[in-house]
Short mmCIF file of C-alpha atoms and ligand atoms in Angstrom, two decimals:
data_model
loop_
_atom_site.label_atom_id
_atom_site.label_comp_id
_atom_site.label_asym_id
_atom_site.label_seq_id
_atom_site.Cartn_x
_atom_site.Cartn_y
_atom_site.Cartn_z
CA MET A 234 -5.33 29.64 -1.88
CA ASN A 235 -1.80 28.39 -3.00
CA GLY A 236 -0.51 27.16 -6.34
CA PHE A 237 -2.97 28.13 -8.81
CA PRO A 238 -1.88 28.58 -11.93
CA PRO A 239 -1.38 31.75 -13.92
CA ILE A 240 -3.18 30.09 -17.03
CA LEU A 241 -6.03 27.96 -17.49
CA ALA A 242 -5.66 26.62 -20.66
CA GLU A 243 -6.65 23.12 -20.12
CA ILE A 244 -8.41 21.50 -17.40
CA ASN A 245 -4.87 19.44 -16.62
CA ASN A 246 -3.93 22.87 -15.72
CA LEU A 247 -5.69 22.25 -12.27
CA SER A 248 -5.29 19.52 -9.74
CA LYS A 249 -8.54 17.49 -7.96
CA ASP A 250 -8.27 19.70 -4.99
CA GLN A 251 -8.15 22.93 -6.83
CA ILE A 252 -11.30 21.84 -8.84
CA THR A 253 -12.84 20.89 -5.46
CA TRP A 254 -12.15 24.13 -4.19
CA LEU A 255 -13.63 25.75 -7.11
CA LEU A 256 -16.52 24.14 -7.14
CA TYR A 257 -16.79 24.70 -3.25
CA SER A 258 -16.74 28.37 -4.00
CA ALA A 259 -18.87 28.82 -7.05
CA LYS A 260 -21.36 27.33 -4.69
CA ARG A 261 -20.96 29.52 -1.88
CA PHE A 262 -21.33 32.25 -4.68
CA LYS A 263 -24.44 30.77 -5.24
CA LEU A 264 -25.74 30.31 -2.51
CA GLY A 265 -25.16 33.67 -1.43
CA VAL A 266 -22.57 33.42 1.62
CA VAL A 267 -20.45 35.67 -0.37
CA PRO A 268 -22.26 38.83 -0.81
CA VAL A 269 -22.15 39.91 -4.55
CA GLY A 270 -21.35 42.70 -5.36
CA LYS A 271 -19.70 43.97 -2.31
CA TYR A 272 -16.49 41.20 -2.94
CA GLN A 273 -13.48 42.90 -3.14
CA ILE A 274 -10.67 40.25 -4.34
CA SER A 275 -8.20 42.55 -2.70
CA ASP A 276 -8.31 45.34 -0.57
CA SER A 277 -5.38 46.60 -1.36
CA HIS A 278 -5.53 46.21 -5.41
CA HIS A 279 -8.22 46.53 -7.68
CA PRO A 280 -8.20 44.40 -10.15
CA ILE A 281 -8.57 45.14 -14.02
CA ILE A 282 -9.63 42.06 -16.44
CA ALA A 283 -9.98 41.94 -19.72
CA THR A 284 -12.01 40.22 -22.46
CA SER A 285 -10.61 39.04 -26.05
CA PHE A 286 -13.32 37.69 -27.70
CA LEU A 287 -11.05 36.29 -31.26
CA GLU A 288 -14.57 33.92 -31.90
CA ASN A 289 -17.97 34.99 -31.41
CA SER A 290 -19.78 34.64 -28.33
CA THR A 291 -23.06 34.41 -26.16
CA ARG A 292 -22.88 32.78 -22.77
CA THR A 293 -19.29 32.71 -22.30
CA LYS A 294 -18.51 35.99 -22.66
CA HIS A 295 -21.46 37.61 -21.35
CA SER A 296 -21.11 35.41 -17.84
CA PHE A 297 -17.57 36.31 -17.59
CA VAL A 298 -18.28 40.20 -18.28
CA ILE A 299 -21.11 39.96 -15.59
CA ALA A 300 -19.02 37.47 -13.30
CA ILE A 301 -16.07 40.64 -13.55
CA GLN A 302 -18.49 42.93 -12.32
CA LYS A 303 -19.76 40.66 -9.72
CA LEU A 304 -16.97 40.51 -8.36
CA GLY A 305 -16.22 44.44 -8.20
CA ALA A 306 -13.30 44.30 -10.82
CA MET A 307 -12.64 46.72 -13.63
CA TYR A 308 -13.94 45.24 -16.71
CA VAL A 309 -12.10 46.23 -20.38
CA ASP A 310 -13.96 44.68 -23.57
CA PHE A 311 -10.54 44.15 -25.97
CA ASN A 312 -12.18 44.41 -29.42
CA SER A 313 -9.54 42.61 -31.43
CA GLU A 314 -11.70 43.97 -34.82
CA THR A 315 -10.20 47.32 -33.98
CA SER A 316 -6.72 46.65 -32.24
CA SER A 317 -3.45 46.45 -33.85
CA LEU A 318 -3.88 42.63 -34.02
CA LYS A 319 -5.48 43.72 -37.61
CA LYS A 320 -2.02 45.31 -38.09
CA GLY A 321 -0.26 42.34 -37.64
CA GLU A 322 0.96 42.31 -33.83
CA SER A 323 1.54 39.37 -32.42
CA LEU A 324 -1.44 37.82 -29.17
CA GLU A 325 1.73 37.52 -27.07
CA GLU A 326 2.63 41.46 -27.44
CA THR A 327 -0.75 42.38 -27.32
CA LEU A 328 -1.32 40.75 -23.78
CA LEU A 329 1.79 42.35 -22.49
CA THR A 330 0.91 45.75 -23.58
CA LEU A 331 -2.56 45.21 -21.69
CA ARG A 332 -0.46 43.68 -18.85
CA HIS A 333 1.86 47.12 -18.81
CA GLN A 334 -1.79 49.50 -18.79
CA GLY A 335 -2.61 47.30 -15.65
CA VAL A 336 -4.60 44.45 -17.10
CA ASP A 337 -4.15 41.10 -14.46
CA LEU A 338 -6.06 38.82 -15.86
CA CYS A 339 -7.13 38.37 -19.56
CA ILE A 340 -10.25 35.67 -20.92
CA ILE A 341 -9.38 34.68 -24.03
CA ARG A 342 -11.10 32.97 -26.75
CA THR A 343 -9.67 32.16 -30.31
CA SER A 344 -10.45 29.79 -32.85
CA ILE A 345 -6.81 28.57 -33.23
CA SER A 346 -6.39 24.96 -31.12
CA HIS A 347 -3.41 24.88 -28.69
CA GLN A 348 -2.93 28.76 -29.14
CA PHE A 349 -2.00 29.26 -25.43
CA ASP A 350 0.44 26.57 -25.24
CA GLU A 351 3.80 29.27 -26.54
CA PHE A 352 2.34 30.83 -23.07
CA LYS A 353 2.23 28.15 -20.91
CA LYS A 354 5.90 28.55 -18.99
CA ASN A 355 6.03 32.19 -19.11
CA PRO A 356 2.63 33.74 -20.05
CA PRO A 357 2.55 37.67 -20.65
CA VAL A 358 -0.61 38.05 -18.20
CA ARG A 359 -2.78 35.70 -16.48
CA ILE A 360 -5.04 34.19 -19.04
CA ILE A 361 -8.35 32.22 -18.65
CA ASN A 362 -9.11 30.35 -21.87
CA GLY A 363 -12.79 31.25 -23.17
CA GLY A 364 -12.21 28.47 -25.65
CA ASP A 365 -9.32 27.49 -28.18
CA GLY A 366 -10.36 26.23 -32.00
CA ILE A 367 -11.51 22.07 -30.82
CA ASN A 368 -9.00 21.90 -28.39
CA GLN A 369 -10.34 22.51 -25.15
CA HIS A 370 -13.06 25.14 -22.96
CA PRO A 371 -12.37 24.81 -19.08
CA SER A 372 -14.40 26.60 -17.30
CA GLN A 373 -17.21 25.26 -19.78
CA ALA A 374 -16.53 21.83 -18.52
CA LEU A 375 -15.88 23.34 -14.61
CA LEU A 376 -19.43 25.05 -14.78
CA ASP A 377 -21.23 21.42 -16.52
CA LEU A 378 -19.63 19.67 -13.20
CA MET A 379 -21.11 22.39 -11.36
CA THR A 380 -24.44 21.82 -12.45
CA PHE A 381 -24.59 17.86 -12.24
CA ILE A 382 -23.63 17.65 -8.92
CA ASP A 383 -26.40 20.32 -8.38
CA ASP A 384 -28.80 18.61 -10.09
CA GLY A 385 -27.59 14.52 -9.42
CA GLY A 386 -25.18 14.80 -6.28
CA ASP A 387 -21.97 13.20 -6.43
CA VAL A 388 -21.16 12.32 -9.73
CA HIS A 389 -19.03 9.29 -8.69
CA GLY A 390 -20.13 6.11 -10.51
CA ARG A 391 -22.66 8.33 -12.81
CA THR A 392 -22.35 7.98 -16.32
CA VAL A 393 -22.59 10.69 -18.67
CA ALA A 394 -23.59 10.38 -22.58
CA ILE A 395 -21.76 13.39 -24.75
CA ILE A 396 -23.72 12.87 -27.86
CA GLY A 397 -22.75 14.55 -31.17
CA ASP A 398 -19.91 15.83 -32.58
CA CYS A 399 -17.25 14.82 -30.24
CA ILE A 400 -14.20 15.63 -32.14
CA HIS A 401 -14.89 19.03 -32.84
CA SER A 402 -16.06 19.78 -29.47
CA ARG A 403 -13.75 21.51 -26.82
CA VAL A 404 -15.95 21.20 -23.95
CA ALA A 405 -15.95 17.52 -25.21
CA HIS A 406 -12.33 17.28 -24.70
CA SER A 407 -12.56 19.47 -21.37
CA LEU A 408 -15.29 17.23 -19.77
CA MET A 409 -13.17 14.06 -20.77
CA GLU A 410 -10.58 15.56 -18.60
CA LEU A 411 -12.36 16.28 -16.09
CA LEU A 412 -14.95 14.00 -15.25
CA PRO A 413 -13.43 10.60 -14.92
CA GLN A 414 -11.18 12.26 -12.25
CA PHE A 415 -14.28 12.42 -10.30
CA GLY A 416 -15.60 8.53 -10.69
CA CYS A 417 -17.69 9.53 -13.60
CA LYS A 418 -17.46 7.34 -17.03
CA ILE A 419 -18.23 9.08 -20.46
CA ILE A 420 -20.18 7.41 -23.58
CA LEU A 421 -19.15 9.39 -26.19
CA ALA A 422 -21.43 8.80 -28.92
CA GLY A 423 -22.46 9.67 -32.79
CA PRO A 424 -22.12 9.13 -35.86
CA GLU A 425 -19.01 7.79 -36.71
CA GLU A 426 -16.78 11.00 -38.61
CA CYS A 427 -17.97 12.90 -35.20
CA LEU A 428 -15.86 9.87 -32.94
CA PRO A 429 -12.23 9.45 -32.32
CA LYS A 430 -10.95 6.59 -33.89
CA LYS A 431 -9.25 5.74 -30.82
CA LEU A 432 -9.07 7.42 -27.47
CA GLU A 433 -5.43 9.11 -26.85
CA SER A 434 -3.36 6.92 -24.60
CA HIS A 435 -3.08 9.35 -21.48
CA PHE A 436 -6.97 8.41 -21.03
CA ASP A 437 -7.80 5.40 -18.81
CA SER A 438 -9.54 3.28 -21.33
CA SER A 439 -11.97 2.32 -18.29
CA MET A 440 -13.55 5.13 -18.32
CA PHE A 441 -14.99 5.63 -21.69
CA TYR A 442 -17.15 3.68 -24.14
CA LEU A 443 -17.52 4.69 -27.84
CA THR A 444 -20.77 4.18 -29.98
CA ASN A 445 -22.43 5.22 -32.72
CA ASP A 446 -25.86 4.00 -31.81
CA THR A 447 -27.78 6.80 -29.82
CA GLU A 448 -30.15 4.52 -27.98
CA GLU A 449 -27.73 2.60 -26.33
CA ALA A 450 -26.11 5.54 -25.15
CA ILE A 451 -29.64 7.01 -23.91
CA LEU A 452 -30.32 3.41 -21.91
CA LYS A 453 -26.64 3.19 -20.52
CA SER A 454 -26.12 6.74 -19.10
CA ASP A 455 -27.86 9.01 -16.15
CA PHE A 456 -26.96 12.30 -18.00
CA LEU A 457 -27.33 12.99 -21.52
CA TYR A 458 -25.17 16.20 -22.78
CA LEU A 459 -25.86 17.01 -26.45
CA LEU A 460 -23.27 18.44 -28.97
CA ARG A 461 -24.42 20.83 -31.56
CA ILE A 462 -22.72 19.51 -35.23
CA GLN A 463 -19.80 21.91 -35.79
CA LYS A 464 -20.33 22.52 -39.63
CA GLU A 465 -18.26 25.59 -39.46
CA ARG A 466 -14.91 23.45 -38.48
CA HIS A 467 -15.91 20.61 -41.16
CA SER A 468 -14.22 20.72 -44.36
CA GLY A 469 -17.21 20.16 -46.42
CA PRO A 470 -20.46 19.39 -45.95
CA ALA A 471 -21.63 16.32 -43.32
CA ALA A 472 -23.05 13.41 -45.35
CA TYR A 473 -24.80 12.34 -42.16
CA TYR A 474 -26.31 15.71 -41.45
CA ASP A 475 -29.49 14.73 -43.25
CA GLY A 476 -32.02 13.21 -40.75
CA TYR A 477 -29.29 13.60 -37.82
CA LEU A 478 -32.52 13.85 -35.60
CA GLN A 479 -34.36 10.70 -36.27
CA LYS A 480 -30.68 8.55 -36.17
CA HIS A 481 -28.42 10.73 -33.93
CA GLY A 482 -30.04 13.07 -32.19
CA VAL A 483 -32.56 13.13 -29.06
CA SER A 484 -36.16 14.07 -29.13
CA LEU A 485 -38.48 14.62 -26.42
CA ALA A 486 -41.16 12.09 -28.32
CA ARG A 487 -37.75 9.71 -28.47
CA LEU A 488 -37.31 9.66 -24.96
CA GLU A 489 -41.10 9.51 -23.66
CA ASN A 490 -40.82 6.26 -26.03
CA LEU A 491 -37.88 4.91 -24.27
CA LYS A 492 -39.77 4.93 -20.72
CA GLU A 493 -42.88 3.91 -21.69
CA GLN A 494 -41.74 0.53 -23.62
CA GLY A 495 -39.69 0.12 -20.07
CA LYS A 496 -36.53 0.43 -21.75
CA ILE A 497 -35.76 3.50 -18.95
CA SER A 498 -37.38 4.21 -15.95
CA THR A 499 -37.08 8.01 -15.93
CA ILE A 500 -36.01 10.80 -18.38
CA PRO A 501 -32.71 11.63 -18.01
CA LEU A 502 -31.84 15.05 -17.39
CA VAL A 503 -30.40 16.66 -20.90
CA TYR A 504 -27.88 19.23 -21.16
CA HIS A 505 -26.44 21.41 -23.49
CA PRO A 506 -23.46 24.00 -24.25
CA GLY A 507 -25.14 25.87 -26.08
CA PRO A 508 -25.89 27.16 -28.49
CA ALA A 509 -28.68 24.34 -29.70
CA ASN A 510 -29.17 23.56 -33.29
CA VAL A 511 -32.87 22.66 -32.55
CA GLY A 512 -33.96 20.48 -35.43
CA VAL A 513 -30.82 18.50 -35.54
CA GLU A 514 -29.38 17.26 -32.26
CA LEU A 515 -32.70 18.00 -30.27
CA ASP A 516 -36.09 18.76 -31.17
CA HIS A 517 -38.17 21.94 -29.85
CA ALA A 518 -40.34 20.17 -27.61
CA LEU A 519 -37.43 18.71 -25.28
CA LEU A 520 -36.01 22.18 -25.40
CA LYS A 521 -38.57 23.71 -23.85
CA SER A 522 -39.02 20.75 -21.51
CA GLN A 523 -38.82 20.16 -17.59
CA TYR A 524 -35.69 17.90 -18.63
CA TYR A 525 -33.79 20.36 -20.44
CA ARG A 526 -31.01 21.87 -18.02
CA ALA A 527 -29.17 24.34 -20.63
CA HIS A 528 -30.17 27.14 -18.26
CA GLY A 529 -29.18 25.72 -15.09
CA GLN A 530 -25.90 25.39 -17.02
CA VAL A 531 -25.77 29.51 -18.00
CA ALA A 532 -27.16 30.24 -14.60
CA ASN A 533 -24.04 28.10 -12.92
CA SER A 534 -21.59 29.46 -15.38
CA VAL A 535 -21.40 33.11 -13.76
CA TYR A 536 -20.83 31.51 -10.20
CA MET A 537 -18.34 29.01 -11.33
CA ARG A 538 -16.62 32.11 -13.50
CA MET A 539 -16.69 33.97 -10.22
CA SER A 540 -14.56 31.37 -8.52
CA ILE A 541 -12.30 30.51 -11.60
CA ILE A 542 -11.49 34.83 -11.48
CA LYS A 543 -11.10 35.04 -7.80
CA ALA A 544 -9.02 32.01 -7.69
CA MET A 545 -6.37 33.28 -10.11
CA LEU A 546 -6.10 36.67 -8.41
CA MET A 547 -5.86 35.33 -4.93
CA ASN A 548 -2.15 34.59 -6.58
CA LEU A 549 -1.31 38.10 -7.66
CA GLY A 550 1.94 38.75 -8.01
CA ASN A 551 3.00 35.08 -8.92
CA ASN A 552 4.38 33.40 -11.74
CA VAL A 553 3.58 35.86 -14.63
CA SER A 554 6.82 37.07 -17.77
CA SER A 555 9.00 39.39 -16.21
CA ALA A 556 8.74 41.27 -19.76
N1 LIG B 787 -21.27 27.36 -24.55
C1 LIG B 787 -20.40 28.13 -25.23
O1 LIG B 787 -18.84 28.45 -25.23
O2 LIG B 787 -21.25 29.27 -25.40
P1 LIG B 787 -21.29 30.54 -26.33
O3 LIG B 787 -20.24 30.19 -27.69
O4 LIG B 787 -22.30 31.49 -26.38
O5 LIG B 787 -19.70 31.25 -25.43
#
């Protein structure tokens, strides 16, 4: 595949065709059409891929590591805590150093929003954004789209309600760029403090709806996508946190009541990027129910990340800095 960018910092780095290819390729990995464990990205080059998680992670880091190993690439775990970043070396110099050691691609998570903006024109090495602050988490949104399609078919004409701390969610920001391209509408729901005051002008407003009413969001949507309140990104205690589950969260009983009242015909599938705060945005009964699909998202994450890595490495030699 030609033209895949050397840096995946945000969804808008990809064309719709490229996203469609990623979905197709991930599905082939999932179905076993391409044998995992034997697949080599190149016969002549044994790629080296590093991860650098400057902020904690369970799902993203380990699914990338598994994806790397299933692709038969070499893996380097770059430990920022014991690196020269702690002596004040810049991220650019660090990545150039890794590149000259032979690293082809680096997957980076950082707490700094837009940290990759400086690399857009001249990336020191191929980069996949594993989540930057509150800005973007493109691989999560792509695996979420894959899971929606696996579960419900074409998303065109469907609606996803993203419920919770939307303004602090990098996943929400990536989904907002991704889903409307495929004809899927988005409802952003949550307390006023968690919703944008207004949509940025580049969004097509006909594809979005904002509400503080969780029940309205449930009634108007096909899929529910719950978000954690990201207390670590708030400047102080959030007043809306007490009683959140009853007012803004989703419990199994709440969904069953809506069905019994005839307000919904079926209980919708519920997604979550994780980690979930049980007792806040959802209850334990919903977490353990057949409607909760977070483990399906996690399972798909390996295949989607294999697909992204493959696409980026098939362009070896293109577009990275000559420094
Ligand atoms: N979804 C996600 O980014 O989870 P982790 O923080 O566990 O990687």
